[in-house]
Amino acid sequence: MEQSIKHIWTLLKKDILLEVRQQFSFYGILLYIGATIFVIFLAIEDPDTRVWNGLFWIIQLFVCINAVAKSFLQESQSRMLYFQSVVSPQNFVFAKLLFNSLLMLVMSLLSLLLFSLFMGNPAEQLLAFTGIVFLGGWSLSLVFSFLAAIAAKAQQNAAIMAILGFPLIIPQLIMLIKISDAAFSINAKVPLTPVLMLVALDAMVILLAAILFPYLWKD
Amino acid sequence: MKNWLFLIVLIFINKLSLAQNENAEMADIMRRDGKIYVVVAVILIIFIGIILYLVRLDSKISKLEKQQ
Amino acid sequence: MDAYMNKWWWKILAVLLLVYTIIAGLLFDVPRIQILNETIRNLYFHVCMWFAMMILFTISVVHAVKYLRTNNLKSDILSRHYAVVGIVFGLLGYATGTMWASYTWVDPNNPAAASFGAIAREPKLIGAAIALLIYFAYLVLRDSIQDIDKKARISSVYNIFAFAFLFPSIWIIPRLLPSLHPGGDGNPALNPQDIDDRMRLIFYPAVIGWTLLGVWIATLKVRLSILKEKNLLSK
């Protein structure tokens, strides 16, 4: 147990270090967020809350695909072979999930800031909405991390991730949009059940990743 | 329109057997004339035709499997 | 594993059940309900498409799990073909669903209802569309990989992962969105209160019959592709 935590921590540190050293990819995603929001800002002046909500989550979806896609693709075949000899597949996939979650949390916060800056923030319960954004970003990053592993094994690009992932993410996206709707009005309480369901789905993804990843990883 | 939709939803939420309405219009005349049997016969012929095709396909594949 | 494929008894059973479904489904008494009228008989045909689809997808996933456990390529072939036949049933269910809906619970006076969009928003159809999209993606993923073993392994993993999502979505979505579909906010026809006893006598045999027909078609395809593989190996 202790050893596996150490392994996960080392792998996580390696990913963060890589991210810090090769800043172009981080800035690339940042620019992607900025450019998309700017285009929407010019295309739609002053969207009403429902449009704002829908656009925000769709953008989160695309940001997530772009942010997470490279996590497995960047590992070359020889490097993967090296990892296989030193760590267990579970530790490897947990480290990746953790790293992508962190990355996506940062990206969610930034896109929320940019969105509020350009198009205003209709959320009346700002704190609750920020929490929902984090939860949503986390859910999206978990699902797409696993799909990135599949896409990387199939030697495919981010396009196949979208094909594989969109049907799976629909229920979570609908739930997120519903919960956000509640955060947009002053006196509506954010419903607890969908939040719990989202957390349960996240737990399911983690479990499935732990069970299924070993099959993806061996060649 | 809203009322109309509401009515349908209500009908279904209740148990179907309770919500039965003897006044609902059914194709009773068609049944009395016996013309419904024509429809049944046509559908059955088409269905049996497709099944015969499947059976032929099945036995052909069986033959191929035996040759191997 | 494949002994059942060459047996005839279950195929004959499928045909008998379906003949019974057609005759009894069209002739027997059904509850008289406003708006549905005679279309209630669609239960024996349209709803069975969904049941057959879900059962076939479930069989596909079972074979995917089997493949990952045994690495036997035959399981992968089975998994693939059950998925394909499941898609066929799903498409039929989708088409008949939109057809039935547009004649019963869509307001004929509202021009917006004439568009496909008004019907496609229905939660049950969304669930079905998700299932279809998942298995289309499964086929695309399969075709994008060249190596046979790798293809089998990766697509089995996706099959299991996606299927694990499919059930929550089918359960969650109808409870989140407003629906006109019978069965209120649950899953229709699974709830014993939804259908009449008389209808149950035909409905359950119909589900079994349509599913067996799907299994029959799938096994034919499986046997053909196994033959093809053997030919390739012997050359």
Coordinates of C-alpha atoms in Angstrom, one line a residue:
Chain A
M1 CA 0.0 0.0 0.0
E2 CA 2.6 2.5 1.1
Q3 CA 4.8 1.5 -1.9
S4 CA 2.0 2.0 -4.4
I5 CA 1.3 5.5 -2.9
K6 CA 4.9 6.2 -3.4
H7 CA 4.8 5.0 -7.0
I8 CA 1.7 7.1 -7.8
W9 CA 3.3 10.1 -6.2
T10 CA 6.5 9.7 -8.2
L11 CA 4.6 9.2 -11.5
L12 CA 2.4 12.2 -10.7
K13 CA 5.5 14.3 -9.9
K14 CA 7.0 13.2 -13.2
D15 CA 3.9 14.4 -15.1
I16 CA 3.8 17.7 -13.3
L17 CA 7.5 18.2 -13.9
L18 CA 7.0 17.5 -17.6
E19 CA 4.2 19.9 -17.7
V20 CA 6.3 22.6 -16.1
R21 CA 9.3 22.0 -18.4
Q22 CA 7.3 21.8 -21.6
Q23 CA 5.1 24.8 -21.1
F24 CA 3.9 25.0 -24.7
S25 CA 1.2 22.3 -24.1
F26 CA -0.1 24.1 -21.1
Y27 CA -0.2 27.4 -22.8
G28 CA -1.6 25.7 -25.9
I29 CA -4.7 24.6 -23.9
L30 CA -4.9 28.0 -22.3
L31 CA -4.9 29.6 -25.7
Y32 CA -7.5 27.1 -26.9
I33 CA -9.8 28.2 -24.0
G34 CA -9.2 31.9 -24.6
A35 CA -9.7 31.7 -28.4
T36 CA -12.9 29.7 -28.1
I37 CA -14.4 32.0 -25.5
F38 CA -13.4 35.0 -27.6
V39 CA -15.1 33.6 -30.7
I40 CA -18.2 32.9 -28.7
F41 CA -18.1 36.3 -27.2
L42 CA -18.1 37.8 -30.7
A43 CA -20.6 35.4 -32.1
I44 CA -23.2 35.8 -29.4
E45 CA -23.7 39.1 -27.6
D46 CA -25.1 38.8 -24.2
P47 CA -26.5 35.3 -24.1
D48 CA -29.3 34.5 -21.7
T49 CA -28.6 32.2 -18.8
R50 CA -29.7 29.0 -20.5
V51 CA -27.6 29.6 -23.5
W52 CA -24.7 30.6 -21.2
N53 CA -25.1 27.4 -19.3
G54 CA -25.2 25.2 -22.4
L55 CA -22.2 26.9 -24.0
F56 CA -20.2 26.8 -20.9
W57 CA -20.5 23.0 -20.5
I58 CA -19.9 22.3 -24.2
I59 CA -16.7 24.4 -24.0
Q60 CA -15.7 22.5 -20.9
L61 CA -16.2 19.3 -22.8
F62 CA -13.9 20.3 -25.7
V63 CA -11.3 21.8 -23.4
C64 CA -11.3 18.5 -21.5
I65 CA -10.8 16.5 -24.6
N66 CA -7.9 18.6 -25.7
A67 CA -6.3 18.8 -22.2
V68 CA -6.5 15.1 -21.5
A69 CA -5.8 13.7 -25.0
K70 CA -2.1 14.0 -24.8
S71 CA -1.7 12.4 -21.4
F72 CA -1.3 8.9 -22.8
L73 CA -0.3 9.8 -26.3
Q74 CA 2.8 11.6 -25.1
E75 CA 4.2 8.3 -23.7
S76 CA 6.3 6.7 -26.4
Q77 CA 6.2 2.9 -26.8
S78 CA 9.7 2.5 -25.3
R79 CA 8.8 4.6 -22.3
M80 CA 5.7 2.6 -21.8
L81 CA 7.8 -0.6 -21.8
Y82 CA 10.0 0.9 -19.1
F83 CA 6.9 1.8 -17.0
Q84 CA 5.6 -1.7 -17.4
S85 CA 8.7 -3.1 -15.8
V86 CA 8.8 -0.8 -12.8
V87 CA 5.1 -0.1 -11.8
S88 CA 1.8 -1.9 -11.7
P89 CA -0.8 -0.8 -14.2
Q90 CA -3.2 0.3 -11.5
N91 CA -0.6 2.7 -10.0
F92 CA 0.1 4.0 -13.5
V93 CA -3.5 4.7 -14.4
F94 CA -4.2 6.2 -11.0
A95 CA -1.3 8.6 -11.4
K96 CA -2.7 9.6 -14.8
L97 CA -6.2 10.1 -13.5
L98 CA -4.9 12.2 -10.6
F99 CA -2.8 14.3 -12.9
N100 CA -5.6 14.8 -15.4
S101 CA -8.0 15.7 -12.6
L102 CA -5.6 18.4 -11.3
L103 CA -5.1 19.7 -14.8
M104 CA -8.7 19.9 -15.5
L105 CA -9.5 21.6 -12.2
V106 CA -7.1 24.3 -13.2
M107 CA -8.5 24.6 -16.6
S108 CA -12.1 24.7 -15.3
L109 CA -11.2 27.5 -13.0
L110 CA -9.5 29.5 -15.8
S111 CA -12.3 29.0 -18.2
L112 CA -14.9 30.0 -15.6
L113 CA -12.8 33.2 -15.0
L114 CA -12.6 34.0 -18.7
F115 CA -16.2 33.2 -19.3
S116 CA -17.2 35.6 -16.5
L117 CA -14.9 38.2 -17.8
F118 CA -16.2 38.2 -21.3
M119 CA -19.8 37.2 -21.0
G120 CA -20.6 38.0 -17.4
N121 CA -21.5 35.5 -14.8
P122 CA -25.2 34.8 -14.3
A123 CA -24.7 32.5 -11.3
E124 CA -26.4 33.9 -8.2
Q125 CA -24.9 31.4 -5.9
L126 CA -21.3 31.8 -7.0
L127 CA -19.7 29.5 -4.5
A128 CA -22.1 26.6 -5.3
F129 CA -21.6 27.1 -9.0
T130 CA -17.8 27.1 -8.7
G131 CA -18.2 23.8 -6.8
I132 CA -20.3 22.4 -9.6
V133 CA -17.7 23.5 -12.1
F134 CA -15.0 21.7 -10.2
L135 CA -17.1 18.5 -9.9
G136 CA -18.0 18.6 -13.6
G137 CA -14.4 19.2 -14.6
W138 CA -13.3 16.3 -12.5
S139 CA -16.0 13.9 -13.9
L140 CA -15.2 14.9 -17.5
S141 CA -11.4 14.4 -16.9
L142 CA -11.9 10.9 -15.4
V143 CA -14.0 9.6 -18.3
F144 CA -11.8 11.1 -21.0
S145 CA -8.6 10.0 -19.3
F146 CA -9.7 6.4 -19.7
L147 CA -10.8 7.0 -23.3
A148 CA -7.5 8.7 -24.0
A149 CA -5.8 5.5 -22.9
I150 CA -8.0 3.5 -25.4
A151 CA -7.3 6.1 -28.2
A152 CA -3.6 6.0 -27.5
K153 CA -3.5 2.2 -27.8
A154 CA -5.5 2.4 -31.0
Q155 CA -2.9 4.9 -32.2
Q156 CA -5.6 7.4 -33.0
N157 CA -6.0 11.1 -32.4
A158 CA -8.4 13.1 -30.3
A159 CA -11.1 12.7 -32.9
I160 CA -11.8 9.1 -31.9
M161 CA -11.9 10.2 -28.3
A162 CA -14.8 12.4 -29.2
I163 CA -16.6 9.6 -31.0
L164 CA -16.1 7.2 -28.1
G165 CA -16.8 9.7 -25.3
F166 CA -19.7 11.8 -26.4
P167 CA -22.4 9.1 -26.0
L168 CA -21.0 8.2 -22.6
I169 CA -20.8 11.7 -21.2
I170 CA -24.4 12.7 -22.2
P171 CA -26.0 11.8 -18.9
Q172 CA -23.4 13.5 -16.8
L173 CA -23.6 16.6 -19.0
I174 CA -27.3 16.8 -18.6
M175 CA -27.1 16.4 -14.9
L176 CA -24.4 19.1 -14.7
I177 CA -26.6 21.5 -16.7
K178 CA -29.5 20.7 -14.5
I179 CA -27.6 21.4 -11.3
S180 CA -26.1 24.6 -12.7
D181 CA -29.6 25.8 -13.5
A182 CA -30.4 25.7 -9.8
A183 CA -27.3 27.7 -9.0
F184 CA -28.4 30.4 -11.4
S185 CA -31.4 31.5 -9.3
I186 CA -31.1 33.0 -5.8
N187 CA -33.5 30.9 -3.8
A188 CA -33.3 27.5 -5.5
K189 CA -31.4 24.9 -3.6
V190 CA -28.8 22.9 -5.5
P191 CA -30.3 19.4 -5.5
L192 CA -28.3 16.8 -3.7
T193 CA -29.2 13.6 -5.6
P194 CA -27.7 14.5 -8.9
V195 CA -24.5 15.6 -7.2
L196 CA -24.3 12.2 -5.4
M197 CA -25.0 10.4 -8.6
L198 CA -22.2 12.3 -10.3
V199 CA -19.8 11.3 -7.5
A200 CA -21.1 7.7 -7.8
L201 CA -20.4 7.7 -11.5
D202 CA -16.9 9.0 -10.9
A203 CA -16.3 6.2 -8.4
M204 CA -17.5 3.8 -11.0
V205 CA -15.0 5.2 -13.6
I206 CA -12.1 4.9 -11.2
L207 CA -13.1 1.3 -10.4
L208 CA -13.5 0.4 -14.1
A209 CA -10.2 2.0 -14.9
A210 CA -8.5 -0.1 -12.2
I211 CA -10.0 -3.3 -13.6
L212 CA -9.7 -2.7 -17.3
F213 CA -6.5 -0.8 -17.7
P214 CA -4.2 -3.8 -17.2
Y215 CA -5.7 -5.3 -20.4
L216 CA -5.0 -2.1 -22.4
W217 CA -1.5 -1.9 -21.1
K218 CA 0.0 -5.3 -21.9
D219 CA 1.0 -5.9 -25.4
Chain B
M1 CA -52.6 21.5 -26.3
K2 CA -51.1 21.3 -22.8
N3 CA -54.3 19.8 -21.4
W4 CA -54.4 17.3 -24.2
L5 CA -50.8 16.1 -23.4
F6 CA -51.6 16.1 -19.7
L7 CA -54.5 13.8 -20.3
I8 CA -52.2 11.2 -22.0
V9 CA -49.7 11.3 -19.2
L10 CA -52.5 10.9 -16.7
I11 CA -53.8 7.9 -18.5
F12 CA -50.5 6.2 -18.4
I13 CA -49.6 7.0 -14.8
N14 CA -52.8 5.3 -13.8
K15 CA -52.9 1.5 -14.2
L16 CA -53.8 0.8 -17.7
S17 CA -56.6 -1.6 -16.8
L18 CA -58.2 1.1 -14.6
A19 CA -57.9 3.7 -17.3
Q20 CA -59.7 1.6 -19.8
N21 CA -62.4 3.5 -21.7
E22 CA -65.1 1.5 -23.4
N23 CA -65.7 4.5 -25.7
A24 CA -62.2 4.4 -27.2
E25 CA -62.5 3.9 -30.9
M26 CA -61.1 0.6 -32.1
A27 CA -61.1 -1.1 -35.5
D28 CA -64.2 -3.1 -34.6
I29 CA -65.7 -3.0 -38.0
M30 CA -62.6 -4.4 -39.6
R31 CA -62.8 -7.3 -37.1
R32 CA -66.5 -7.9 -37.7
D33 CA -65.9 -8.1 -41.4
G34 CA -63.2 -10.6 -40.9
K35 CA -60.9 -8.4 -43.1
I36 CA -58.3 -8.4 -40.2
Y37 CA -57.6 -12.0 -41.1
V38 CA -56.4 -10.8 -44.5
V39 CA -53.9 -8.6 -42.8
V40 CA -52.7 -11.4 -40.5
A41 CA -52.3 -13.7 -43.5
V42 CA -50.3 -11.2 -45.5
I43 CA -47.9 -10.5 -42.6
L44 CA -47.5 -14.2 -41.9
I45 CA -46.6 -15.0 -45.5
I46 CA -44.0 -12.3 -45.5
F47 CA -42.6 -13.4 -42.2
I48 CA -42.5 -17.1 -43.2
G49 CA -40.8 -16.1 -46.4
I50 CA -38.0 -14.4 -44.5
I51 CA -37.7 -17.3 -42.2
L52 CA -37.4 -19.8 -45.0
Y53 CA -34.6 -17.6 -46.4
L54 CA -32.9 -17.7 -43.0
V55 CA -33.3 -21.5 -42.9
R56 CA -31.8 -22.0 -46.3
L57 CA -28.9 -19.7 -45.3
D58 CA -28.4 -21.7 -42.1
S59 CA -28.3 -25.1 -43.9
K60 CA -25.9 -23.7 -46.5
I61 CA -23.5 -22.6 -43.8
S62 CA -23.9 -26.0 -42.1
K63 CA -22.9 -27.7 -45.4
L64 CA -19.9 -25.5 -45.7
E65 CA -18.9 -26.3 -42.1
K66 CA -19.1 -30.0 -42.9
Q67 CA -16.8 -29.7 -45.9
Q68 CA -14.0 -28.3 -43.8
Chain C
M1 CA -19.5 -23.3 -26.8
D2 CA -20.9 -23.4 -30.3
A3 CA -22.9 -26.6 -30.0
Y4 CA -26.1 -24.6 -29.7
M5 CA -25.5 -22.8 -32.9
N6 CA -26.2 -25.9 -35.0
K7 CA -29.2 -27.0 -33.1
W8 CA -32.6 -26.5 -34.6
W9 CA -35.0 -26.7 -31.6
W10 CA -34.5 -23.1 -30.4
K11 CA -34.8 -21.8 -33.9
I12 CA -38.1 -23.6 -34.3
L13 CA -39.2 -22.2 -31.0
A14 CA -38.3 -18.7 -32.1
V15 CA -40.4 -19.1 -35.3
L16 CA -43.4 -20.5 -33.3
L17 CA -43.3 -17.8 -30.8
L18 CA -43.2 -15.1 -33.5
V19 CA -46.0 -16.7 -35.4
Y20 CA -48.0 -16.7 -32.2
T21 CA -47.0 -13.1 -31.6
I22 CA -48.3 -12.0 -35.0
I23 CA -51.6 -13.9 -34.9
A24 CA -52.4 -13.2 -31.3
G25 CA -51.0 -9.8 -31.4
L26 CA -53.3 -8.7 -34.1
L27 CA -56.4 -10.7 -33.2
F28 CA -56.6 -11.0 -29.4
D29 CA -58.4 -8.5 -27.2
V30 CA -56.5 -5.5 -26.0
P31 CA -57.4 -2.8 -23.4
R32 CA -59.5 0.0 -25.0
I33 CA -57.6 3.2 -24.3
Q34 CA -58.2 6.6 -25.7
I35 CA -55.6 8.0 -28.2
L36 CA -53.6 4.7 -28.3
N37 CA -56.6 2.8 -29.7
E38 CA -55.4 -0.1 -31.8
T39 CA -51.8 1.1 -31.8
I40 CA -51.4 -0.4 -28.4
R41 CA -50.6 -3.6 -30.3
N42 CA -47.3 -2.1 -31.2
L43 CA -46.2 -3.2 -27.7
Y44 CA -45.7 -6.6 -29.2
F45 CA -43.4 -5.3 -31.9
H46 CA -41.9 -2.0 -31.1
V47 CA -41.1 -2.5 -27.4
C48 CA -39.7 -6.0 -28.2
M49 CA -37.1 -4.4 -30.4
W50 CA -35.7 -2.5 -27.4
F51 CA -35.7 -5.6 -25.2
A52 CA -34.1 -7.7 -27.9
M53 CA -31.5 -4.9 -28.4
M54 CA -30.6 -4.7 -24.8
I55 CA -30.4 -8.5 -24.4
L56 CA -28.2 -8.8 -27.5
F57 CA -25.9 -6.0 -26.2
T58 CA -25.7 -7.8 -22.9
I59 CA -24.6 -11.0 -24.7
S60 CA -22.0 -9.0 -26.6
V61 CA -20.6 -7.7 -23.3
V62 CA -20.5 -11.1 -21.7
H63 CA -18.5 -12.4 -24.7
A64 CA -16.2 -9.3 -24.4
V65 CA -15.5 -10.3 -20.7
K66 CA -14.9 -13.8 -21.8
Y67 CA -12.4 -12.7 -24.4
L68 CA -10.4 -10.7 -21.9
R69 CA -10.3 -13.8 -19.6
T70 CA -9.5 -16.4 -22.1
N71 CA -7.9 -14.6 -25.1
N72 CA -10.0 -16.8 -27.4
L73 CA -10.6 -14.9 -30.6
K74 CA -13.9 -16.7 -31.1
S75 CA -15.4 -14.8 -28.2
D76 CA -14.4 -11.6 -29.9
I77 CA -16.1 -12.6 -33.1
L78 CA -19.2 -13.5 -31.1
S79 CA -19.1 -10.2 -29.2
R80 CA -18.8 -8.2 -32.5
H81 CA -21.6 -9.9 -34.3
Y82 CA -24.0 -9.7 -31.4
A83 CA -23.3 -6.0 -31.2
V84 CA -24.1 -5.6 -34.9
V85 CA -27.4 -7.4 -34.7
G86 CA -28.2 -5.4 -31.6
I87 CA -27.7 -2.3 -33.6
V88 CA -30.0 -3.5 -36.3
F89 CA -32.8 -4.1 -33.7
G90 CA -32.0 -0.7 -32.1
L91 CA -32.4 1.1 -35.4
L92 CA -35.7 -0.7 -36.0
G93 CA -36.8 0.2 -32.5
Y94 CA -35.8 3.8 -33.1
A95 CA -37.7 4.0 -36.4
T96 CA -40.8 2.4 -35.1
G97 CA -40.7 4.5 -31.9
T98 CA -40.7 7.8 -33.8
M99 CA -43.4 6.5 -36.1
W100 CA -45.6 5.4 -33.2
A101 CA -45.0 8.6 -31.2
S102 CA -45.8 10.9 -34.1
Y103 CA -49.3 9.3 -34.4
T104 CA -50.1 9.1 -30.7
W105 CA -48.6 11.6 -28.3
V106 CA -47.6 14.4 -30.6
D107 CA -50.2 17.1 -31.2
P108 CA -51.2 17.0 -34.9
N109 CA -52.2 20.7 -34.7
N110 CA -48.8 21.9 -33.6
P111 CA -46.5 22.3 -36.7
A112 CA -43.4 22.1 -34.5
A113 CA -44.3 18.5 -33.7
A114 CA -44.0 17.6 -37.4
S115 CA -40.3 18.0 -37.1
F116 CA -38.1 15.1 -36.1
G117 CA -36.5 17.3 -33.4
A118 CA -39.7 17.4 -31.3
I119 CA -39.8 13.6 -31.1
A120 CA -36.0 13.0 -30.8
R121 CA -36.0 15.0 -27.5
E122 CA -38.0 12.2 -25.8
P123 CA -35.8 10.7 -23.0
K124 CA -36.4 7.1 -24.0
L125 CA -35.3 7.9 -27.5
I126 CA -32.3 9.7 -26.1
G127 CA -31.3 6.6 -24.1
A128 CA -31.7 4.5 -27.2
A129 CA -29.7 7.0 -29.3
I130 CA -26.9 6.8 -26.7
A131 CA -26.9 3.0 -27.0
L132 CA -26.7 3.2 -30.7
L133 CA -24.0 5.8 -30.7
I134 CA -21.9 3.7 -28.3
Y135 CA -22.0 0.7 -30.5
F136 CA -21.4 2.6 -33.7
A137 CA -18.3 4.0 -32.0
Y138 CA -17.4 0.5 -31.0
L139 CA -17.5 -0.6 -34.7
V140 CA -15.5 2.5 -35.7
L141 CA -12.9 1.7 -33.0
R142 CA -12.7 -1.9 -34.2
D143 CA -12.1 -0.9 -37.8
S144 CA -9.4 1.6 -36.9
I145 CA -7.0 -1.1 -35.5
Q146 CA -5.1 -3.4 -37.8
D147 CA -3.7 -6.0 -35.5
I148 CA -6.3 -8.7 -34.8
D149 CA -5.4 -9.4 -31.2
K150 CA -5.0 -5.8 -30.3
K151 CA -8.3 -5.0 -32.0
A152 CA -10.1 -7.7 -30.0
R153 CA -8.5 -6.5 -26.7
I154 CA -9.1 -2.8 -27.0
S155 CA -12.6 -3.1 -28.4
S156 CA -13.5 -5.5 -25.6
V157 CA -12.3 -3.0 -23.1
Y158 CA -14.4 -0.2 -24.7
N159 CA -17.4 -2.5 -24.9
I160 CA -17.3 -3.2 -21.2
F161 CA -16.6 0.4 -20.2
A162 CA -19.3 1.8 -22.4
F163 CA -21.9 -0.8 -21.3
A164 CA -21.2 0.1 -17.7
F165 CA -22.2 3.6 -18.6
L166 CA -25.2 2.6 -20.6
F167 CA -27.3 1.3 -17.8
P168 CA -26.9 4.3 -15.5
S169 CA -27.8 6.6 -18.5
I170 CA -30.9 4.6 -19.3
W171 CA -31.9 4.8 -15.7
I172 CA -30.9 8.5 -15.1
I173 CA -32.1 10.3 -18.2
P174 CA -35.8 9.5 -18.0
R175 CA -35.8 10.8 -14.4
L176 CA -34.2 14.1 -15.3
L177 CA -36.2 15.1 -18.4
P178 CA -39.9 15.6 -18.9
S179 CA -41.5 12.8 -20.9
L180 CA -44.7 11.9 -22.5
H181 CA -43.8 8.3 -22.8
P182 CA -46.0 5.7 -21.1
G183 CA -44.6 4.5 -17.8
G184 CA -44.2 8.1 -16.6
D185 CA -40.8 8.6 -15.2
G186 CA -39.5 5.1 -14.9
N187 CA -38.7 2.5 -17.5
P188 CA -41.8 1.4 -19.3
A189 CA -43.0 -2.2 -19.6
L190 CA -40.6 -3.3 -16.9
N191 CA -43.0 -2.0 -14.3
P192 CA -45.6 -4.7 -13.8
Q193 CA -48.3 -2.1 -13.3
D194 CA -47.9 -0.8 -16.8
I195 CA -49.4 -3.6 -18.8
D196 CA -52.5 -5.6 -18.7
D197 CA -52.5 -9.3 -17.9
R198 CA -53.9 -10.2 -21.3
M199 CA -51.1 -8.3 -23.0
R200 CA -48.5 -9.9 -20.8
L201 CA -49.5 -13.3 -22.2
I202 CA -48.4 -12.2 -25.6
F203 CA -45.7 -9.7 -24.6
Y204 CA -43.3 -12.0 -22.8
P205 CA -43.3 -14.7 -25.5
A206 CA -42.9 -12.0 -28.1
V207 CA -39.7 -10.7 -26.3
I208 CA -38.3 -14.2 -26.2
G209 CA -39.2 -14.8 -29.9
W210 CA -37.6 -11.6 -31.2
T211 CA -34.5 -12.1 -29.1
L212 CA -34.1 -15.6 -30.3
L213 CA -34.5 -14.4 -33.9
G214 CA -31.7 -11.9 -33.3
V215 CA -29.5 -14.6 -31.8
W216 CA -30.2 -16.8 -34.8
I217 CA -29.1 -14.1 -37.2
A218 CA -26.0 -13.3 -35.1
T219 CA -25.0 -17.0 -35.0
L220 CA -25.3 -17.2 -38.8
K221 CA -22.9 -14.3 -39.1
V222 CA -20.6 -15.7 -36.5
R223 CA -20.4 -19.1 -38.3
L224 CA -19.7 -17.4 -41.6
S225 CA -16.9 -15.3 -40.2
I226 CA -15.4 -18.3 -38.5
L227 CA -15.4 -20.2 -41.8
K228 CA -13.7 -17.2 -43.4
E229 CA -11.0 -17.2 -40.7
K230 CA -10.4 -20.9 -41.2
N231 CA -10.1 -20.4 -44.9
L232 CA -7.5 -17.7 -44.4
L233 CA -5.5 -19.9 -42.1
S234 CA -5.5 -23.0 -44.3
K235 CA -4.3 -21.0 -47.3

